[in-house]
Amino acid sequence: MEASRNTNSALLSTLFLFLLLIISSSTSLNYHNTFFPTSLSHAHHEPEEPLTVPESDPNTMTLSLPLLHVDHLHPAKSSLSATEFLRLRLRRDILRAQAHKHLGGPAQLNSSVYSGFLQGSGEFFTHLWVGTPPQLAQFVIDTGSDLTWLQCAPCEVCYKQTDPVYDPAQSKSFNPVPCDSKLCHPVHCKDRSCQYGIEYGDDSFSKGKLATETLTFRTTRLARVTLGCGHINRGLFFGAGGLLGLGRGKLSLTTQKGHLFNRTFSYCLVSRYVSKGSSWLMFGNPAVPQKAVYTPMVKGRVRNMADIFYTVRLTGISVGGQAVELPEAAAEKEVIVDSGTAVTRLSQGMYKALRDAFKEGNKNLIPADSPMPDLFDTCYSMREGDSVTAVALQFEGGAFMELPLTNSLVPLDDEGTYCFAFAGDMDGPGILGNTQQQGFRVVFDLEGHRVGFAPDSCSNPT
């Protein structure tokens, strides 16, 4: 009997120790990740369900849309290789980031309406229906712009897009904004309608009439949305017909119609280097996950543009569980959460501290020459099974992002060259790029003036 009691006691002790090990391992941070190679040519994602002609549902207060990464729009018959296509996007990304450095005042545009700042053309796309009856159009989503616009017939100058160009003459709900509207200034009138002009950092632009129109999100119609109807357009929009402005400005969709979905939206961006899941955008209460951790929005240092961006404060960075010593100046730690920039940008001092810590923690990796030295200065020749120290970002208020390996090292070719997915030399606020946001649900709570982050596989938009 005593032997049986001792045996049971030993089994219980062993079971307790086993459970303790499970709990400890499940709640601890992963300070190292194991590398597995990826291919640029297999980085595409199909939306999980097809879009169909929608019907109106006025009681719906939740909107969800599948998103496509620009990689998906790279046609197989294109003369560009996957590597060349990637580098084209990253070149444009450099121009977008450089535009952040020159945000001293409003853009010098020939219009009273301008969108956000002089930036690049975006990375993620979705389909919407425009007008009555609805016409299908593909839009870039952009949290760094306010005005929504699309190419319109008749085109004086238009770039090539995937879907037919939207024709306002075929829509019963299209209405130009008149010159006496508070949105317009009489100097910027032509043919009794308000004119707009938007220029971007990569020399893309759109010019045309300001109007109101109906947008349909799958099953929900939003009437009288102010948008730009562009008759003169040029840009690297990779087939999209226009841009969906999700910034904080007065002309953004989130400001115009935010009251319909509690001024809250979120997106989940699946890693472009994994095959499961689908990126999506959601508006309304279900957009807020219970497990999200939040950081407050801050005013930012950008004169005259501070209310357009979702700016937060980065308070700490760790590499392999060790805190990186960062510059003391609080202003250097402001970052804009941006869906349209791929690579995170930091001030030179902050980036150098992070890069040096990453290199110190990964001496086991084989250094490689950078295929794009004007953007990446730290690259490696990666081998399957390599151990890589993890990077984590800490924000004001305790919000925390432990980055997966695919968010820290990105492939630049199919030969095994991977580069550290951060860059320096930002004079203004930094940028939290979409590469670092992948694998997270990012929540924008406009009512609470906060941004939230929650790890998410992006498998289900609920």
Tab-separated table of C-alpha atoms in Angstrom:
chain	number	residue	atom	x	y	z
A	1	MET	CA	0.000	0.000	0.000
A	2	GLU	CA	2.822	2.394	0.941
A	3	ALA	CA	4.651	1.546	-2.288
A	4	SER	CA	1.464	2.232	-4.269
A	5	ARG	CA	1.021	5.580	-2.483
A	6	ASN	CA	4.637	6.540	-3.256
A	7	THR	CA	4.184	5.525	-6.888
A	8	ASN	CA	1.011	7.641	-7.190
A	9	SER	CA	2.767	10.566	-5.537
A	10	ALA	CA	5.667	10.287	-7.965
A	11	LEU	CA	3.269	10.127	-10.916
A	12	LEU	CA	1.406	13.224	-9.690
A	13	SER	CA	4.681	15.082	-9.217
A	14	THR	CA	5.802	14.104	-12.710
A	15	LEU	CA	2.421	15.145	-14.165
A	16	PHE	CA	2.573	18.491	-12.318
A	17	LEU	CA	6.087	19.116	-13.612
A	18	PHE	CA	4.980	18.206	-17.154
A	19	LEU	CA	2.013	20.605	-16.980
A	20	LEU	CA	4.236	23.317	-15.535
A	21	LEU	CA	6.628	22.918	-18.450
A	22	ILE	CA	3.734	23.171	-20.925
A	23	ILE	CA	2.376	26.331	-19.277
A	24	SER	CA	5.806	27.907	-19.060
A	25	SER	CA	6.624	27.210	-22.685
A	26	SER	CA	3.254	28.479	-23.913
A	27	THR	CA	3.509	31.814	-22.121
A	28	SER	CA	7.163	32.603	-22.809
A	29	LEU	CA	8.368	34.645	-25.746
A	30	ASN	CA	10.195	33.046	-28.651
A	31	TYR	CA	13.627	34.648	-28.642
A	32	HIS	CA	14.832	32.578	-31.626
A	33	ASN	CA	13.159	31.424	-34.837
A	34	THR	CA	14.136	28.648	-37.243
A	35	PHE	CA	14.583	29.658	-40.880
A	36	PHE	CA	12.801	27.854	-43.728
A	37	PRO	CA	13.341	29.073	-47.315
A	38	THR	CA	10.584	30.707	-49.355
A	39	SER	CA	10.148	31.394	-53.060
A	40	LEU	CA	9.296	34.747	-54.595
A	41	SER	CA	7.406	33.025	-57.381
A	42	HIS	CA	4.985	31.351	-54.947
A	43	ALA	CA	4.014	34.361	-52.901
A	44	HIS	CA	0.482	34.859	-54.217
A	45	HIS	CA	-2.843	34.583	-52.370
A	46	GLU	CA	-6.307	34.104	-53.772
A	47	PRO	CA	-9.267	35.636	-51.940
A	48	GLU	CA	-11.127	32.955	-50.026
A	49	GLU	CA	-14.469	33.720	-51.641
A	50	PRO	CA	-15.424	35.302	-54.979
A	51	LEU	CA	-17.061	38.702	-55.176
A	52	THR	CA	-20.569	38.749	-56.618
A	53	VAL	CA	-22.959	41.512	-57.620
A	54	PRO	CA	-24.192	42.827	-54.246
A	55	GLU	CA	-27.604	43.605	-52.850
A	56	SER	CA	-28.449	46.329	-50.364
A	57	ASP	CA	-28.688	45.449	-46.677
A	58	PRO	CA	-29.265	48.670	-44.695
A	59	ASN	CA	-29.182	46.866	-41.341
A	60	THR	CA	-25.628	45.612	-41.770
A	61	MET	CA	-23.202	47.511	-39.515
A	62	THR	CA	-20.234	45.279	-40.241
A	63	LEU	CA	-18.293	45.448	-43.491
A	64	SER	CA	-15.597	42.977	-44.480
A	65	LEU	CA	-13.568	42.813	-47.663
A	66	PRO	CA	-10.897	40.398	-48.909
A	67	LEU	CA	-7.566	42.031	-49.762
A	68	LEU	CA	-5.003	41.157	-52.402
A	69	HIS	CA	-1.322	41.956	-52.123
A	70	VAL	CA	0.266	43.583	-55.146
A	71	ASP	CA	2.277	40.357	-55.656
A	72	HIS	CA	-0.984	38.726	-56.696
A	73	LEU	CA	-1.335	41.178	-59.562
A	74	HIS	CA	1.982	40.178	-61.117
A	75	PRO	CA	0.831	38.488	-64.351
A	76	ALA	CA	2.506	35.197	-65.210
A	77	LYS	CA	3.003	36.375	-68.800
A	78	SER	CA	4.712	39.591	-67.724
A	79	SER	CA	8.192	40.243	-69.047
A	80	LEU	CA	9.257	40.963	-65.447
A	81	SER	CA	10.548	38.115	-63.310
A	82	ALA	CA	9.289	37.753	-59.733
A	83	THR	CA	12.595	39.213	-58.526
A	84	GLU	CA	12.360	42.203	-60.887
A	85	PHE	CA	8.740	42.796	-59.891
A	86	LEU	CA	9.683	42.773	-56.197
A	87	ARG	CA	12.502	45.247	-56.741
A	88	LEU	CA	10.231	47.540	-58.750
A	89	ARG	CA	7.864	47.662	-55.788
A	90	LEU	CA	10.708	48.306	-53.363
A	91	ARG	CA	12.054	51.133	-55.540
A	92	ARG	CA	8.642	52.743	-55.351
A	93	ASP	CA	8.635	52.074	-51.625
A	94	ILE	CA	11.818	54.153	-51.300
A	95	LEU	CA	10.088	57.097	-52.987
A	96	ARG	CA	7.074	56.807	-50.712
A	97	ALA	CA	9.261	56.813	-47.605
A	98	GLN	CA	11.311	59.746	-48.871
A	99	ALA	CA	8.103	61.732	-49.202
A	100	HIS	CA	7.600	61.414	-45.433
A	101	LYS	CA	10.833	63.332	-44.929
A	102	HIS	CA	9.483	66.449	-46.634
A	103	LEU	CA	6.173	66.895	-44.859
A	104	GLY	CA	6.840	70.424	-43.658
A	105	GLY	CA	3.567	71.805	-44.996
A	106	PRO	CA	0.672	71.114	-47.323
A	107	ALA	CA	1.372	69.806	-50.780
A	108	GLN	CA	1.703	72.433	-53.494
A	109	LEU	CA	-1.194	71.273	-55.626
A	110	ASN	CA	-3.406	73.169	-58.028
A	111	SER	CA	-6.459	72.454	-55.879
A	112	SER	CA	-7.938	73.048	-52.458
A	113	VAL	CA	-8.305	69.288	-52.075
A	114	TYR	CA	-5.199	67.189	-51.502
A	115	SER	CA	-4.824	63.704	-50.140
A	116	GLY	CA	-2.546	62.975	-47.228
A	117	PHE	CA	0.981	63.657	-48.406
A	118	LEU	CA	3.277	63.108	-51.346
A	119	GLN	CA	3.680	59.372	-51.081
A	120	GLY	CA	3.833	56.132	-53.044
A	121	SER	CA	1.018	54.149	-54.557
A	122	GLY	CA	0.163	51.393	-52.099
A	123	GLU	CA	0.545	47.655	-51.565
A	124	PHE	CA	-2.866	46.055	-50.866
A	125	PHE	CA	-5.977	46.043	-53.029
A	126	THR	CA	-9.697	45.287	-52.777
A	127	HIS	CA	-12.746	45.302	-55.043
A	128	LEU	CA	-15.717	47.634	-54.548
A	129	TRP	CA	-18.802	48.403	-56.580
A	130	VAL	CA	-19.217	52.026	-57.636
A	131	GLY	CA	-22.385	53.816	-58.730
A	132	THR	CA	-25.967	52.855	-59.586
A	133	PRO	CA	-26.134	50.379	-61.254
A	134	PRO	CA	-22.848	49.179	-59.723
A	135	GLN	CA	-19.611	49.055	-61.708
A	136	LEU	CA	-16.756	46.898	-60.410
A	137	ALA	CA	-13.510	48.697	-59.527
A	138	GLN	CA	-10.274	47.687	-57.849
A	139	PHE	CA	-8.858	50.039	-55.177
A	140	VAL	CA	-5.556	50.396	-53.370
A	141	ILE	CA	-6.249	50.655	-49.620
A	142	ASP	CA	-4.182	53.335	-47.910
A	143	THR	CA	-4.185	54.401	-44.259
A	144	GLY	CA	-1.859	57.272	-45.202
A	145	SER	CA	-4.344	59.045	-47.520
A	146	ASP	CA	-7.695	60.669	-46.952
A	147	LEU	CA	-9.432	61.186	-50.310
A	148	THR	CA	-10.852	58.177	-52.163
A	149	TRP	CA	-10.572	58.493	-55.951
A	150	LEU	CA	-10.788	56.399	-59.110
A	151	GLN	CA	-10.136	56.750	-62.823
A	152	CYS	CA	-13.151	58.014	-64.735
A	153	ALA	CA	-14.313	57.994	-68.328
A	154	PRO	CA	-13.776	59.877	-70.488
A	155	CYS	CA	-10.029	59.568	-69.886
A	156	GLU	CA	-7.817	62.381	-71.090
A	157	VAL	CA	-4.825	60.456	-69.738
A	158	CYS	CA	-5.236	57.133	-67.904
A	159	TYR	CA	-2.898	54.311	-66.960
A	160	LYS	CA	-3.851	50.721	-67.738
A	161	GLN	CA	-6.127	49.091	-65.155
A	162	THR	CA	-7.471	45.559	-64.729
A	163	ASP	CA	-11.208	46.336	-64.721
A	164	PRO	CA	-13.087	48.612	-67.141
A	165	VAL	CA	-12.748	52.315	-66.338
A	166	TYR	CA	-15.668	53.607	-64.274
A	167	ASP	CA	-18.079	55.717	-66.332
A	168	PRO	CA	-19.988	58.304	-64.259
A	169	ALA	CA	-22.375	58.937	-67.164
A	170	GLN	CA	-23.775	55.433	-66.587
A	171	SER	CA	-24.493	56.043	-62.882
A	172	LYS	CA	-27.715	57.575	-61.547
A	173	SER	CA	-26.093	58.304	-58.159
A	174	PHE	CA	-23.075	60.323	-59.395
A	175	ASN	CA	-23.183	64.020	-58.457
A	176	PRO	CA	-20.347	66.550	-58.932
A	177	VAL	CA	-19.560	68.686	-55.873
A	178	PRO	CA	-20.709	72.256	-56.674
A	179	CYS	CA	-18.480	75.291	-56.376
A	180	ASP	CA	-20.426	76.689	-53.417
A	181	SER	CA	-19.785	73.562	-51.326
A	182	LYS	CA	-17.704	74.003	-48.163
A	183	LEU	CA	-15.381	71.337	-49.592
A	184	CYS	CA	-14.434	73.569	-52.494
A	185	HIS	CA	-12.913	77.004	-53.093
A	186	PRO	CA	-14.215	79.120	-55.999
A	187	VAL	CA	-10.710	79.499	-57.434
A	188	HIS	CA	-10.644	75.746	-58.050
A	189	CYS	CA	-13.816	75.515	-60.069
A	190	LYS	CA	-14.176	74.402	-63.657
A	191	ASP	CA	-17.430	73.832	-65.522
A	192	ARG	CA	-19.255	74.687	-62.271
A	193	SER	CA	-17.728	71.738	-60.417
A	194	CYS	CA	-14.946	71.453	-57.841
A	195	GLN	CA	-11.575	70.207	-59.068
A	196	TYR	CA	-9.054	68.102	-57.148
A	197	GLY	CA	-5.448	67.074	-57.688
A	198	ILE	CA	-3.287	64.509	-55.884
A	199	GLU	CA	0.406	63.907	-56.412
A	200	TYR	CA	2.453	61.032	-54.997
A	201	GLY	CA	6.121	60.580	-54.211
A	202	ASP	CA	6.681	58.153	-57.093
A	203	ASP	CA	5.413	60.723	-59.660
A	204	SER	CA	1.951	59.160	-59.745
A	205	PHE	CA	-0.973	61.586	-59.749
A	206	SER	CA	-4.725	61.917	-60.244
A	207	LYS	CA	-6.672	65.030	-61.281
A	208	GLY	CA	-10.342	65.553	-61.974
A	209	LYS	CA	-13.696	66.414	-60.404
A	210	LEU	CA	-14.744	66.073	-56.788
A	211	ALA	CA	-18.084	64.247	-56.587
A	212	THR	CA	-20.379	62.177	-54.392
A	213	GLU	CA	-21.200	58.607	-55.335
A	214	THR	CA	-22.521	55.338	-53.911
A	215	LEU	CA	-19.960	52.706	-52.894
A	216	THR	CA	-21.099	49.134	-52.310
A	217	PHE	CA	-19.122	46.839	-49.991
A	218	ARG	CA	-20.335	43.388	-50.993
A	219	THR	CA	-23.814	43.638	-49.354
A	220	THR	CA	-23.796	47.156	-47.910
A	221	ARG	CA	-24.339	50.375	-49.841
A	222	LEU	CA	-22.886	53.653	-48.623
A	223	ALA	CA	-24.555	56.612	-50.316
A	224	ARG	CA	-23.116	60.071	-50.980
A	225	VAL	CA	-19.458	59.239	-50.397
A	226	THR	CA	-17.234	62.165	-51.401
A	227	LEU	CA	-14.561	60.988	-53.836
A	228	GLY	CA	-12.414	62.098	-56.737
A	229	CYS	CA	-13.344	61.268	-60.317
A	230	GLY	CA	-10.008	61.325	-62.124
A	231	HIS	CA	-9.820	62.121	-65.830
A	232	ILE	CA	-6.033	62.691	-65.867
A	233	ASN	CA	-4.075	59.960	-64.083
A	234	ARG	CA	-0.629	58.437	-64.088
A	235	GLY	CA	0.988	55.941	-61.759
A	236	LEU	CA	2.299	52.610	-60.554
A	237	PHE	CA	-1.003	51.316	-59.226
A	238	PHE	CA	-0.452	47.833	-60.713
A	239	GLY	CA	-3.856	47.580	-62.361
A	240	ALA	CA	-6.013	49.137	-59.624
A	241	GLY	CA	-8.582	51.681	-60.752
A	242	GLY	CA	-8.131	54.016	-57.797
A	243	LEU	CA	-7.374	54.471	-54.113
A	244	LEU	CA	-9.504	53.947	-50.981
A	245	GLY	CA	-8.481	56.595	-48.436
A	246	LEU	CA	-8.563	55.276	-44.848
A	247	GLY	CA	-6.578	58.040	-43.110
A	248	ARG	CA	-7.734	60.398	-40.357
A	249	GLY	CA	-8.485	63.382	-42.644
A	250	LYS	CA	-11.952	64.882	-43.088
A	251	LEU	CA	-12.363	63.422	-46.584
A	252	SER	CA	-11.395	59.842	-45.718
A	253	LEU	CA	-14.002	57.103	-45.837
A	254	THR	CA	-13.423	56.389	-42.144
A	255	THR	CA	-14.263	60.000	-41.255
A	256	GLN	CA	-17.191	60.376	-43.646
A	257	LYS	CA	-18.961	57.131	-42.758
A	258	GLY	CA	-17.279	56.085	-39.515
A	259	HIS	CA	-20.428	56.726	-37.461
A	260	LEU	CA	-22.062	53.771	-39.206
A	261	PHE	CA	-19.542	51.280	-37.782
A	262	ASN	CA	-18.568	52.854	-34.453
A	263	ARG	CA	-15.553	54.596	-35.993
A	264	THR	CA	-13.566	51.368	-35.889
A	265	PHE	CA	-11.875	49.302	-38.553
A	266	SER	CA	-9.109	46.734	-38.759
A	267	TYR	CA	-7.149	44.740	-41.275
A	268	CYS	CA	-5.246	41.489	-41.143
A	269	LEU	CA	-2.355	41.048	-43.568
A	270	VAL	CA	-1.277	37.469	-44.158
A	271	SER	CA	2.411	36.947	-44.782
A	272	ARG	CA	3.032	36.963	-48.517
A	273	TYR	CA	5.531	34.124	-47.990
A	274	VAL	CA	3.083	31.573	-46.538
A	275	SER	CA	0.296	29.758	-48.353
A	276	LYS	CA	-2.494	29.751	-45.746
A	277	GLY	CA	-4.983	32.479	-44.911
A	278	SER	CA	-6.229	35.501	-46.789
A	279	SER	CA	-5.754	39.179	-46.025
A	280	TRP	CA	-8.897	41.184	-45.300
A	281	LEU	CA	-10.284	44.541	-44.190
A	282	MET	CA	-13.175	44.911	-41.722
A	283	PHE	CA	-15.281	47.808	-40.435
A	284	GLY	CA	-17.438	47.696	-37.285
A	285	ASN	CA	-17.547	46.064	-33.854
A	286	PRO	CA	-16.300	42.576	-34.868
A	287	ALA	CA	-13.162	44.311	-36.144
A	288	VAL	CA	-11.990	44.565	-32.514
A	289	PRO	CA	-10.468	41.312	-31.134
A	290	GLN	CA	-10.543	40.789	-27.362
A	291	LYS	CA	-6.854	39.869	-27.317
A	292	ALA	CA	-5.714	43.141	-28.917
A	293	VAL	CA	-3.284	45.339	-26.973
A	294	TYR	CA	-3.485	49.081	-27.586
A	295	THR	CA	-1.274	52.113	-27.856
A	296	PRO	CA	-2.622	55.694	-27.970
A	297	MET	CA	-2.449	57.779	-31.120
A	298	VAL	CA	-0.234	60.836	-30.717
A	299	LYS	CA	-0.467	64.190	-32.433
A	300	GLY	CA	2.805	63.837	-34.308
A	301	ARG	CA	5.317	66.425	-35.466
A	302	VAL	CA	4.158	66.847	-39.065
A	303	ARG	CA	2.916	70.418	-39.443
A	304	ASN	CA	-0.541	70.752	-41.062
A	305	MET	CA	-0.694	66.989	-41.678
A	306	ALA	CA	-0.833	65.630	-38.128
A	307	ASP	CA	-4.520	64.710	-38.270
A	308	ILE	CA	-4.180	62.535	-41.387
A	309	PHE	CA	-1.850	59.850	-40.059
A	310	TYR	CA	-2.171	57.134	-37.427
A	311	THR	CA	0.901	58.065	-35.408
A	312	VAL	CA	1.974	56.066	-32.328
A	313	ARG	CA	5.017	56.138	-30.070
A	314	LEU	CA	7.611	53.361	-30.153
A	315	THR	CA	9.064	53.024	-26.649
A	316	GLY	CA	11.329	50.007	-26.979
A	317	ILE	CA	12.831	47.332	-29.212
A	318	SER	CA	14.314	43.998	-28.194
A	319	VAL	CA	16.418	41.475	-30.107
A	320	GLY	CA	16.591	37.938	-28.775
A	321	GLY	CA	14.885	39.092	-25.572
A	322	GLN	CA	17.514	41.772	-24.894
A	323	ALA	CA	16.458	45.430	-24.879
A	324	VAL	CA	18.116	47.630	-27.502
A	325	GLU	CA	19.426	50.939	-26.173
A	326	LEU	CA	17.572	53.596	-28.173
A	327	PRO	CA	18.070	57.374	-28.542
A	328	GLU	CA	16.495	59.371	-25.726
A	329	ALA	CA	14.613	61.954	-27.821
A	330	ALA	CA	10.903	61.099	-27.669
A	331	ALA	CA	10.277	62.660	-31.085
A	332	GLU	CA	12.559	60.102	-32.713
A	333	LYS	CA	10.226	57.356	-31.513
A	334	GLU	CA	7.062	58.495	-33.320
A	335	VAL	CA	6.010	56.113	-36.102
A	336	ILE	CA	3.159	56.220	-38.603
A	337	VAL	CA	1.199	52.960	-38.973
A	338	ASP	CA	1.023	52.725	-42.764
A	339	SER	CA	-0.571	50.045	-44.938
A	340	GLY	CA	1.018	51.448	-48.091
A	341	THR	CA	4.726	51.253	-47.170
A	342	ALA	CA	6.384	47.830	-47.228
A	343	VAL	CA	9.548	48.308	-45.144
A	344	THR	CA	9.649	49.909	-41.679
A	345	ARG	CA	11.671	53.139	-41.532
A	346	LEU	CA	13.293	54.547	-38.390
A	347	SER	CA	15.502	57.498	-37.554
A	348	GLN	CA	19.125	56.796	-38.416
A	349	GLY	CA	20.173	56.548	-34.762
A	350	MET	CA	17.343	54.187	-33.856
A	351	TYR	CA	17.892	52.028	-36.927
A	352	LYS	CA	21.634	51.757	-36.329
A	353	ALA	CA	21.047	50.602	-32.746
A	354	LEU	CA	18.541	47.961	-33.908
A	355	ARG	CA	20.659	46.779	-36.844
A	356	ASP	CA	23.810	46.442	-34.746
A	357	ALA	CA	21.933	44.455	-32.092
A	358	PHE	CA	20.474	42.170	-34.776
A	359	LYS	CA	23.898	41.565	-36.333
A	360	GLU	CA	25.415	40.896	-32.907
A	361	GLY	CA	22.702	38.362	-32.112
A	362	ASN	CA	23.046	36.581	-35.446
A	363	LYS	CA	26.764	36.034	-35.887
A	364	ASN	CA	25.951	32.472	-36.929
A	365	LEU	CA	24.412	33.724	-40.201
A	366	ILE	CA	26.440	34.084	-43.412
A	367	PRO	CA	26.632	37.750	-44.556
A	368	ALA	CA	25.778	38.505	-48.193
A	369	ASP	CA	26.073	41.511	-50.493
A	370	SER	CA	22.891	43.557	-50.677
A	371	PRO	CA	21.037	43.389	-54.024
A	372	MET	CA	19.561	46.821	-53.139
A	373	PRO	CA	22.185	48.743	-51.129
A	374	ASP	CA	20.194	51.984	-51.308
A	375	LEU	CA	17.499	50.322	-49.169
A	376	PHE	CA	19.030	47.325	-47.370
A	377	ASP	CA	22.486	47.322	-45.770
A	378	THR	CA	22.262	44.028	-43.844
A	379	CYS	CA	21.734	40.835	-45.837
A	380	TYR	CA	22.461	37.141	-45.390
A	381	SER	CA	22.818	33.972	-47.409
A	382	MET	CA	20.292	31.862	-45.541
A	383	ARG	CA	20.267	28.089	-45.097
A	384	GLU	CA	17.365	25.935	-44.027
A	385	GLY	CA	17.479	25.376	-40.275
A	386	ASP	CA	19.393	28.587	-39.459
A	387	SER	CA	18.519	29.969	-36.023
A	388	VAL	CA	17.581	33.675	-36.076
A	389	THR	CA	17.055	35.935	-33.061
A	390	ALA	CA	13.557	37.415	-32.843
A	391	VAL	CA	12.775	41.142	-32.964
A	392	ALA	CA	10.013	42.605	-30.783
A	393	LEU	CA	8.526	46.115	-30.769
A	394	GLN	CA	7.143	47.832	-27.657
A	395	PHE	CA	4.737	50.777	-27.862
A	396	GLU	CA	3.459	53.353	-25.408
A	397	GLY	CA	0.821	51.870	-23.121
A	398	GLY	CA	2.301	48.372	-23.225
A	399	ALA	CA	1.283	47.248	-26.728
A	400	PHE	CA	3.752	44.626	-27.910
A	401	MET	CA	4.543	43.003	-31.277
A	402	GLU	CA	6.775	39.933	-31.339
A	403	LEU	CA	7.680	39.704	-35.015
A	404	PRO	CA	7.698	36.391	-36.887
A	405	LEU	CA	10.859	35.638	-38.838
A	406	THR	CA	9.178	36.563	-42.150
A	407	ASN	CA	8.607	40.068	-40.742
A	408	SER	CA	12.320	40.587	-40.038
A	409	LEU	CA	14.065	38.971	-43.016
A	410	VAL	CA	12.672	39.228	-46.549
A	411	PRO	CA	13.891	37.406	-49.686
A	412	LEU	CA	15.437	39.545	-52.416
A	413	ASP	CA	15.928	36.702	-54.886
A	414	ASP	CA	15.407	32.952	-55.246
A	415	GLU	CA	19.076	32.264	-54.555
A	416	GLY	CA	18.781	32.479	-50.766
A	417	THR	CA	19.582	36.174	-50.231
A	418	TYR	CA	17.511	37.634	-47.396
A	419	CYS	CA	17.766	41.188	-46.063
A	420	PHE	CA	16.903	42.786	-42.726
A	421	ALA	CA	13.487	44.376	-43.369
A	422	PHE	CA	14.154	47.727	-41.688
A	423	ALA	CA	15.761	50.926	-42.968
A	424	GLY	CA	17.052	54.186	-41.489
A	425	ASP	CA	17.474	57.855	-42.404
A	426	MET	CA	14.006	59.190	-41.553
A	427	ASP	CA	14.164	62.883	-40.594
A	428	GLY	CA	10.470	63.037	-39.772
A	429	PRO	CA	8.356	60.410	-38.023
A	430	GLY	CA	9.200	56.775	-38.659
A	431	ILE	CA	6.960	54.344	-40.516
A	432	LEU	CA	5.655	50.980	-39.312
A	433	GLY	CA	5.509	49.210	-42.675
A	434	ASN	CA	3.167	46.431	-43.724
A	435	THR	CA	5.938	43.802	-43.725
A	436	GLN	CA	6.135	44.136	-39.943
A	437	GLN	CA	2.320	44.189	-39.666
A	438	GLN	CA	1.820	40.843	-41.425
A	439	GLY	CA	0.468	38.103	-39.187
A	440	PHE	CA	-1.270	40.676	-36.969
A	441	ARG	CA	-4.719	42.148	-36.854
A	442	VAL	CA	-4.181	45.908	-36.713
A	443	VAL	CA	-7.106	47.802	-35.152
A	444	PHE	CA	-7.830	51.504	-35.673
A	445	ASP	CA	-10.150	52.813	-32.951
A	446	LEU	CA	-10.887	56.384	-34.021
A	447	GLU	CA	-13.308	56.999	-31.153
A	448	GLY	CA	-10.775	55.874	-28.553
A	449	HIS	CA	-7.827	57.495	-30.389
A	450	ARG	CA	-5.794	54.296	-30.238
A	451	VAL	CA	-4.252	51.593	-32.427
A	452	GLY	CA	-4.303	47.921	-31.405
A	453	PHE	CA	-2.289	44.851	-32.373
A	454	ALA	CA	-3.177	41.162	-32.019
A	455	PRO	CA	-1.359	38.135	-33.500
A	456	ASP	CA	-3.693	36.571	-36.061
A	457	SER	CA	-3.459	33.898	-38.743
A	458	CYS	CA	-5.927	35.944	-40.837
A	459	SER	CA	-7.911	32.770	-41.459
A	460	ASN	CA	-11.282	34.289	-40.551
A	461	PRO	CA	-12.412	37.959	-40.541
A	462	THR	CA	-14.367	37.786	-37.265
